[in-house]
Short mmCIF file of the N, C-alpha and C atoms (twelve columns), coordinates in Angstrom:
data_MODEL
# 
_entry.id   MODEL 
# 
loop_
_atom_site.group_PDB 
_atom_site.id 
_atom_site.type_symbol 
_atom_site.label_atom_id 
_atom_site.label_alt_id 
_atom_site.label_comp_id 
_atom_site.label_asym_id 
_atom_site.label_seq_id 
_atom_site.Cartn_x 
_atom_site.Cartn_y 
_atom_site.Cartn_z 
_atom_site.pdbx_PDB_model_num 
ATOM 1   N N  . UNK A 1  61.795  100.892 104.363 1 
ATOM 2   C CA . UNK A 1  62.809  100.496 103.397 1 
ATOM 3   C C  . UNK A 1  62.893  98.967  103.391 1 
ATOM 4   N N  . UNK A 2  63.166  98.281  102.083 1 
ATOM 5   C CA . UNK A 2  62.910  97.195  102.134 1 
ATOM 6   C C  . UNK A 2  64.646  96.350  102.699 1 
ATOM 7   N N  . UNK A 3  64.653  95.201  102.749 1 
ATOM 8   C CA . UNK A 3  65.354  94.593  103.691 1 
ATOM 9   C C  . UNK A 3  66.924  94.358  102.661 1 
ATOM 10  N N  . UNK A 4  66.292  94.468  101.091 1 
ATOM 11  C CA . UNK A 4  67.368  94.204  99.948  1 
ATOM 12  C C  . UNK A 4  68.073  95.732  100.036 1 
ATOM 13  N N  . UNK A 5  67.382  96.969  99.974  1 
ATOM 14  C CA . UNK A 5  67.531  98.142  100.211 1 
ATOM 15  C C  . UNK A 5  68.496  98.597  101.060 1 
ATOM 16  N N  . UNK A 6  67.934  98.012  102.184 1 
ATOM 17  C CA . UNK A 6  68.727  98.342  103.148 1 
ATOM 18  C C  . UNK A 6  70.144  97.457  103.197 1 
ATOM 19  N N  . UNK A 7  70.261  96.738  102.536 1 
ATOM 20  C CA . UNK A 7  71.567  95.687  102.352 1 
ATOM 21  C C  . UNK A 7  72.543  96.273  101.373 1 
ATOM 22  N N  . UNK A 8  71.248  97.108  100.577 1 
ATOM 23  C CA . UNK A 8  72.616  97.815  99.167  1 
ATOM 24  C C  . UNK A 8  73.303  98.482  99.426  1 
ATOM 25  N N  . UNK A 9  72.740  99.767  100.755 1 
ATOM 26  C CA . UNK A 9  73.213  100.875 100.698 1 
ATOM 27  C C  . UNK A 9  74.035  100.726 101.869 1 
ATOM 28  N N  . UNK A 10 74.096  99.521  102.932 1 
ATOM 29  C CA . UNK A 10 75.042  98.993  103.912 1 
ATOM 30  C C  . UNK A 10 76.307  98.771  103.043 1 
ATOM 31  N N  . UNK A 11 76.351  97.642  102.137 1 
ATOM 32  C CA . UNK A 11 77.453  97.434  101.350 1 
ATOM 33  C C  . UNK A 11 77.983  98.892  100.695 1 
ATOM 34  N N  . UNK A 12 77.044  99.572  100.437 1 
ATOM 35  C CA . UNK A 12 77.654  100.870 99.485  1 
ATOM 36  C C  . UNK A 12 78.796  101.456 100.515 1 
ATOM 37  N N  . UNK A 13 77.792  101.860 102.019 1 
ATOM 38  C CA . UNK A 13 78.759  102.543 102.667 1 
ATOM 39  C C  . UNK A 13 79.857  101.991 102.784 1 
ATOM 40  N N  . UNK A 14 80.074  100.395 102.925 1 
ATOM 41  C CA . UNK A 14 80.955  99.638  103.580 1 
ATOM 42  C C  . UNK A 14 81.785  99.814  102.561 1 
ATOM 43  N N  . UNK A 15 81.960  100.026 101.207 1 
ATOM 44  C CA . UNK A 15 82.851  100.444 100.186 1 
ATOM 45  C C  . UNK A 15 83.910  101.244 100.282 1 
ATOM 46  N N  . UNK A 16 82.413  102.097 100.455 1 
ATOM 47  C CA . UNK A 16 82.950  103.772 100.485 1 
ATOM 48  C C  . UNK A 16 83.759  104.009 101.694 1 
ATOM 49  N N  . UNK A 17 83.792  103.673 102.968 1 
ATOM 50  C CA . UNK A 17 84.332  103.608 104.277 1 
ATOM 51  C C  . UNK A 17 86.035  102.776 103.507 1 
ATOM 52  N N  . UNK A 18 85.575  101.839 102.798 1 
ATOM 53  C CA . UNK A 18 87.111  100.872 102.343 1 
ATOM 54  C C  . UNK A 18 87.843  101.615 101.462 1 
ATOM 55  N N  . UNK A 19 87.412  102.605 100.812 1 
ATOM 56  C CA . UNK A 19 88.099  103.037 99.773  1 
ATOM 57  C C  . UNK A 19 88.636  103.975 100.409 1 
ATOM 58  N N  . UNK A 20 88.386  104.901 101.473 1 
ATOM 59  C CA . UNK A 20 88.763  105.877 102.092 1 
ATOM 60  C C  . UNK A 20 89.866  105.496 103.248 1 
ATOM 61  N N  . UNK A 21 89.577  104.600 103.524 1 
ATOM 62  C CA . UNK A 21 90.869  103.916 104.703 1 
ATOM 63  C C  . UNK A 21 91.964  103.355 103.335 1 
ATOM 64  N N  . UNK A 22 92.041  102.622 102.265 1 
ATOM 65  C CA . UNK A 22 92.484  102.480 101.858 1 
ATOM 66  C C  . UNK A 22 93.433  103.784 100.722 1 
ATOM 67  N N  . UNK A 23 92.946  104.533 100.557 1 
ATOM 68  C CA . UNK A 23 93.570  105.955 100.406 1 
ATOM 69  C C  . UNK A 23 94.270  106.792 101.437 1 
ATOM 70  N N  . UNK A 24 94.043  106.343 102.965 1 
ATOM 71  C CA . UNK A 24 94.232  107.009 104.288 1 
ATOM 72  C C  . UNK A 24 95.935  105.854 104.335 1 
ATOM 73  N N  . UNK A 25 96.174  105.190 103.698 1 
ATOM 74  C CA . UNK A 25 97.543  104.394 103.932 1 
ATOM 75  C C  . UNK A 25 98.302  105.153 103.363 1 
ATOM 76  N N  . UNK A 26 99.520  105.615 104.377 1 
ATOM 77  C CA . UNK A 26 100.686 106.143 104.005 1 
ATOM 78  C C  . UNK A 26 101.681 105.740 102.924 1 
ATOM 79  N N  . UNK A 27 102.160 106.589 102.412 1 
ATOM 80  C CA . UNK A 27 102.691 105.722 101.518 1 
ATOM 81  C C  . UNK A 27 104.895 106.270 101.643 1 
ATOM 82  N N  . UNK A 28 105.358 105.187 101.380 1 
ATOM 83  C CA . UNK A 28 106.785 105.755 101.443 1 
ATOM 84  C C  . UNK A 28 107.644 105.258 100.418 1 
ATOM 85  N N  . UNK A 29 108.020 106.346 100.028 1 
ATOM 86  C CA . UNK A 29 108.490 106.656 98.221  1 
ATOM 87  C C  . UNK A 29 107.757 106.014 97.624  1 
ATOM 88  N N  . UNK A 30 107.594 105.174 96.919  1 
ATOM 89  C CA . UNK A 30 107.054 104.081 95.811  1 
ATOM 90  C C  . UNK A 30 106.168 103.100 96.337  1 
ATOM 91  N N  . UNK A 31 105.860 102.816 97.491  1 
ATOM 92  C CA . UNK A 31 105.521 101.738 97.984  1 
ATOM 93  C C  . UNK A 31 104.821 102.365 99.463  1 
ATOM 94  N N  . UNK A 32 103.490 101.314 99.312  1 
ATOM 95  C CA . UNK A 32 102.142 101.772 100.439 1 
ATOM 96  C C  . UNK A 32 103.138 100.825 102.146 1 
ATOM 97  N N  . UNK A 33 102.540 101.693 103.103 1 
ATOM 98  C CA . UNK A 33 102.647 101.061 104.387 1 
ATOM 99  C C  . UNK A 33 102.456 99.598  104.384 1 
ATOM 100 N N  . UNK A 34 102.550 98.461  103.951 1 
ATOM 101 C CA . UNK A 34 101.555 97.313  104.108 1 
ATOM 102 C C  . UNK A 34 101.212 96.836  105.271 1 
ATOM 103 N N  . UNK A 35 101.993 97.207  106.429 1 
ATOM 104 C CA . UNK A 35 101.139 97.027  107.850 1 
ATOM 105 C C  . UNK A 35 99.921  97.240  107.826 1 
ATOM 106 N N  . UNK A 36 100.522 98.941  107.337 1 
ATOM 107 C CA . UNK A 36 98.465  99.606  107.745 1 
ATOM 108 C C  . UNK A 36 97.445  98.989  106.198 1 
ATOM 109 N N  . UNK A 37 98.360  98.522  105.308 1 
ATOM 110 C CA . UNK A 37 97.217  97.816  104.401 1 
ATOM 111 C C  . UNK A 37 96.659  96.812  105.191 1 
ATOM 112 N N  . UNK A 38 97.648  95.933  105.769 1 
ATOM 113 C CA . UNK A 38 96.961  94.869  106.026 1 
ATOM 114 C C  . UNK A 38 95.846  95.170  107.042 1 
ATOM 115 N N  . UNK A 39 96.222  96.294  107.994 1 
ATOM 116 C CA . UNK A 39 95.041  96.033  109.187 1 
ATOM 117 C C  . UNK A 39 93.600  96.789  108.757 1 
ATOM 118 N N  . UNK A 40 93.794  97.774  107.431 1 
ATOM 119 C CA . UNK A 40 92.490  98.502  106.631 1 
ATOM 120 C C  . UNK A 40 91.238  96.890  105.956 1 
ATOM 121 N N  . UNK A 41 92.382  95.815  105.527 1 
ATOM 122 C CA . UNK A 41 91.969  94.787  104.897 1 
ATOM 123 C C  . UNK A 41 91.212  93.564  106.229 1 
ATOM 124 N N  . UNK A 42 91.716  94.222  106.991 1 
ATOM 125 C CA . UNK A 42 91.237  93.210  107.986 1 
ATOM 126 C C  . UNK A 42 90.121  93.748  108.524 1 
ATOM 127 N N  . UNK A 43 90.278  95.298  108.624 1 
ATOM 128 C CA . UNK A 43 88.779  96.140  109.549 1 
ATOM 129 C C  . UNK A 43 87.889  96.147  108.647 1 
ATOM 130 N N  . UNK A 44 87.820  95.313  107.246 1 
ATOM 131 C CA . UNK A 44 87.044  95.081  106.305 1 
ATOM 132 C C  . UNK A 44 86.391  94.061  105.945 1 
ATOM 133 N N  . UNK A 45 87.103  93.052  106.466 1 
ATOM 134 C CA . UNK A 45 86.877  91.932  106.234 1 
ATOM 135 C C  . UNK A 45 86.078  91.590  107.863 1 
ATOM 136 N N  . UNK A 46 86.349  92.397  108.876 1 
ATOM 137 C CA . UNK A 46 84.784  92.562  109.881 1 
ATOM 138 C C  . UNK A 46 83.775  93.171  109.401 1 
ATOM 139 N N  . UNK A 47 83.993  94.514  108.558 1 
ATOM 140 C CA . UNK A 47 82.892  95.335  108.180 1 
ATOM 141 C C  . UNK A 47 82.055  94.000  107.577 1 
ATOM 142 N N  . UNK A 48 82.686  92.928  106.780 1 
ATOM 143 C CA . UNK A 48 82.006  92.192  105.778 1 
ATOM 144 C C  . UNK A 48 81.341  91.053  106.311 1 
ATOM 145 N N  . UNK A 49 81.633  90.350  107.953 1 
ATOM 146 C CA . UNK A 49 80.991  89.762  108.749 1 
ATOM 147 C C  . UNK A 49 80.266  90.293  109.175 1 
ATOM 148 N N  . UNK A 50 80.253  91.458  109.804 1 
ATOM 149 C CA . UNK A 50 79.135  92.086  110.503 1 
ATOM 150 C C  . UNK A 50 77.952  92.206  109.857 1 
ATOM 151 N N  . UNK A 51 78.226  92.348  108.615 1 
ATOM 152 C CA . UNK A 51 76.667  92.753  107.482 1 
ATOM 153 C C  . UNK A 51 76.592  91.806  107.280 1 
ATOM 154 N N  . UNK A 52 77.136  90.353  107.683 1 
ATOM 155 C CA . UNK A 52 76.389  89.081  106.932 1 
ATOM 156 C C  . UNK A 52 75.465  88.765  108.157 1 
ATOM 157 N N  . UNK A 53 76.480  89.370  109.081 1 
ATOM 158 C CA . UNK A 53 75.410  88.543  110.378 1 
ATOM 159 C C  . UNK A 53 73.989  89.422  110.218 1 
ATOM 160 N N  . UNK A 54 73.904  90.659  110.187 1 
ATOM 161 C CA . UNK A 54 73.107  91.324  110.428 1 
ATOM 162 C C  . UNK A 54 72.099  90.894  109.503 1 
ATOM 163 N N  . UNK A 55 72.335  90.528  108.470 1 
ATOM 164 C CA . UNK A 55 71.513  90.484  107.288 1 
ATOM 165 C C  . UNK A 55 71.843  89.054  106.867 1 
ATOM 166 N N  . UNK A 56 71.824  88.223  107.848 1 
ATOM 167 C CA . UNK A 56 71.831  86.653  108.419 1 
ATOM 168 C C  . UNK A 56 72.104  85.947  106.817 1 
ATOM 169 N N  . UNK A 57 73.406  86.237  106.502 1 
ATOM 170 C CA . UNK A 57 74.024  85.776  104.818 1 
ATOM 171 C C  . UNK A 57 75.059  84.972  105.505 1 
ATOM 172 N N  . UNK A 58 75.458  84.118  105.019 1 
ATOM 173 C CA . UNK A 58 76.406  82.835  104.544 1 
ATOM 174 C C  . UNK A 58 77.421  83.293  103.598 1 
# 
């Protein structure tokens, strides 16, 4: 698999993993947890370092 390939379908999962934690936030009456938003936004914003390092991006 080529190296762009393998970068698409990293980001894909890394989506798909965000969209699902981000649906996994409780919500009470009208309004989401924003604790647990914030810490879904943060275990994302590693998901999004980790694939730069790996795939040595800036």
């Amino acid at each position: 698999m080529s190296k762009n390939n393998e970068l698409i379908e990293a980001l894909i999962a890394s989506c798909e993993e965000f969209a699902q934690d981000i649906e996994a936030v409780s919500v009470e009456g009208d309004e989401l947890n924003l604790s647990e938003l914030q810490g879904v936004i943060k275990k994302q914003k590693t998901r999004i370092a980790e694939l730069k390092k790996k795939f040595r991006l800036q």
